[in-house]
Coordinates of C-alpha atoms in Angstrom, one line a residue:
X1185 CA -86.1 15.5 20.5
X1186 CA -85.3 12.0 21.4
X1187 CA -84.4 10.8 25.1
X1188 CA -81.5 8.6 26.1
X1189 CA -80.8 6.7 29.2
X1190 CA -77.7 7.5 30.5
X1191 CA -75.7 5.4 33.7
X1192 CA -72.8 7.3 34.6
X1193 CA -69.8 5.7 37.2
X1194 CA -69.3 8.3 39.8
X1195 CA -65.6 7.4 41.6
X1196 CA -65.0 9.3 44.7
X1197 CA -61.6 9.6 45.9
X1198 CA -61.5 8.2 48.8
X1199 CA -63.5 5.3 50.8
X1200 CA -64.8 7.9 53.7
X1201 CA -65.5 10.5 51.1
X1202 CA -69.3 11.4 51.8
X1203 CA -70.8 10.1 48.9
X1204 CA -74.6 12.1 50.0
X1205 CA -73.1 15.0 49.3
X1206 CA -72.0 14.1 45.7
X1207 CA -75.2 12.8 44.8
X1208 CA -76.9 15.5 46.0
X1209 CA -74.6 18.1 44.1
X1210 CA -74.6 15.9 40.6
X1211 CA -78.5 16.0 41.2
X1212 CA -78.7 19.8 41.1
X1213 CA -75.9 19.7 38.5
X1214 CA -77.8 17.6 36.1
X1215 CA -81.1 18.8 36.7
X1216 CA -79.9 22.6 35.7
X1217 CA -78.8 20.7 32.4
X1218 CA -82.7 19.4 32.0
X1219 CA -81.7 16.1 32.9
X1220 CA -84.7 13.9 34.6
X1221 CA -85.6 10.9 35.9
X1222 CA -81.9 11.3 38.0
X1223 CA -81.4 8.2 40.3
X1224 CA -78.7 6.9 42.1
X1225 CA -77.3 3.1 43.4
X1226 CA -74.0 2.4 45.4
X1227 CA -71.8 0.0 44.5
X1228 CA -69.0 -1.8 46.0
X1229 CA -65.8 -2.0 44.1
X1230 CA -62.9 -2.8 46.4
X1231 CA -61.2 -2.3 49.5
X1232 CA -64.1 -0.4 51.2
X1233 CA -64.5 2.1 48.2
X1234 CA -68.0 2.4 46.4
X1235 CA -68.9 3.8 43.6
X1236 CA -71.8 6.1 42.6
X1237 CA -74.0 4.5 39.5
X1238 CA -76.1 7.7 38.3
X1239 CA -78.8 6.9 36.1
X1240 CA -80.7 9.6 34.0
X1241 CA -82.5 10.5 30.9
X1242 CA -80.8 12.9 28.6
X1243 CA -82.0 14.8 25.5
X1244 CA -80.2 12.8 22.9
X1245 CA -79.3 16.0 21.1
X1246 CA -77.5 17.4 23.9
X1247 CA -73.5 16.1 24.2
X1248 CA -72.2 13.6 26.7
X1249 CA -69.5 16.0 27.7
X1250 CA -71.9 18.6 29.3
X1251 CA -72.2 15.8 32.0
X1252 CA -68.7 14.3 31.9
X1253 CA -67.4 17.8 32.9
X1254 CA -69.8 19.1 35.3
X1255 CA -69.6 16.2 37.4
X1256 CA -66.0 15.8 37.8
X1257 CA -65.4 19.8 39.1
X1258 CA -67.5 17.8 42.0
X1259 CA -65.0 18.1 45.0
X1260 CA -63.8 15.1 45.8
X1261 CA -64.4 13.0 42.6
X1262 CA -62.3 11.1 41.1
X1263 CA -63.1 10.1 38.1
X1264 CA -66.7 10.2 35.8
X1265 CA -67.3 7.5 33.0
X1266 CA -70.3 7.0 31.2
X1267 CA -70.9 3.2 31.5
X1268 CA -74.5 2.5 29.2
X1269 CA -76.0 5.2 27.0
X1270 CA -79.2 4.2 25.1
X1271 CA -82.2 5.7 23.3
X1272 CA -85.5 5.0 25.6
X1273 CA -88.3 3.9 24.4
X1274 CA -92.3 4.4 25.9

């Protein structure tokens, strides 16, 4: 089985949406679907509102959709994209 790395934009839907509480619930998401590796970074988009850049390694067999939909049934999430996906190497 290959690996990929994935990055995946987390958009919450509000600026004072807690954004530890997403991160820790896409955590336990993704780690029930044998994701590993999961880290997170913040970053600012606009007008106070940050988004959540998820990065992961994924079992390249396994579809994209799996994470697309679990992490937007996330309360308060607006939207999930899947911004880089690439085979690792190492």
């Amino acid at each position: 089985m290959a690996i990929v790395s994935v990055i995946v934009k987390i958009m919450p839907q509000s600026p004072d949406t807690n954004l530890e509480e997403i991160k820790s619930k896409a955590k336990s998401l993704m780690e029930i679907e044998d994701a590993k590796n999961i880290s997170f970074e913040i970053k600012p988009v606009a007008f106070g509102l940050n988004a959540i850049m998820m990065k992961m390694a994924w079992i390249e067999e396994k579809d994209t959709s799996i994470i697309e939909n679990a992490l937007s049934q996330i309360p308060n999430v607006s939207s999930v994209q899947i911004v880089d996906y690439r085979r690792a190497f190492g």
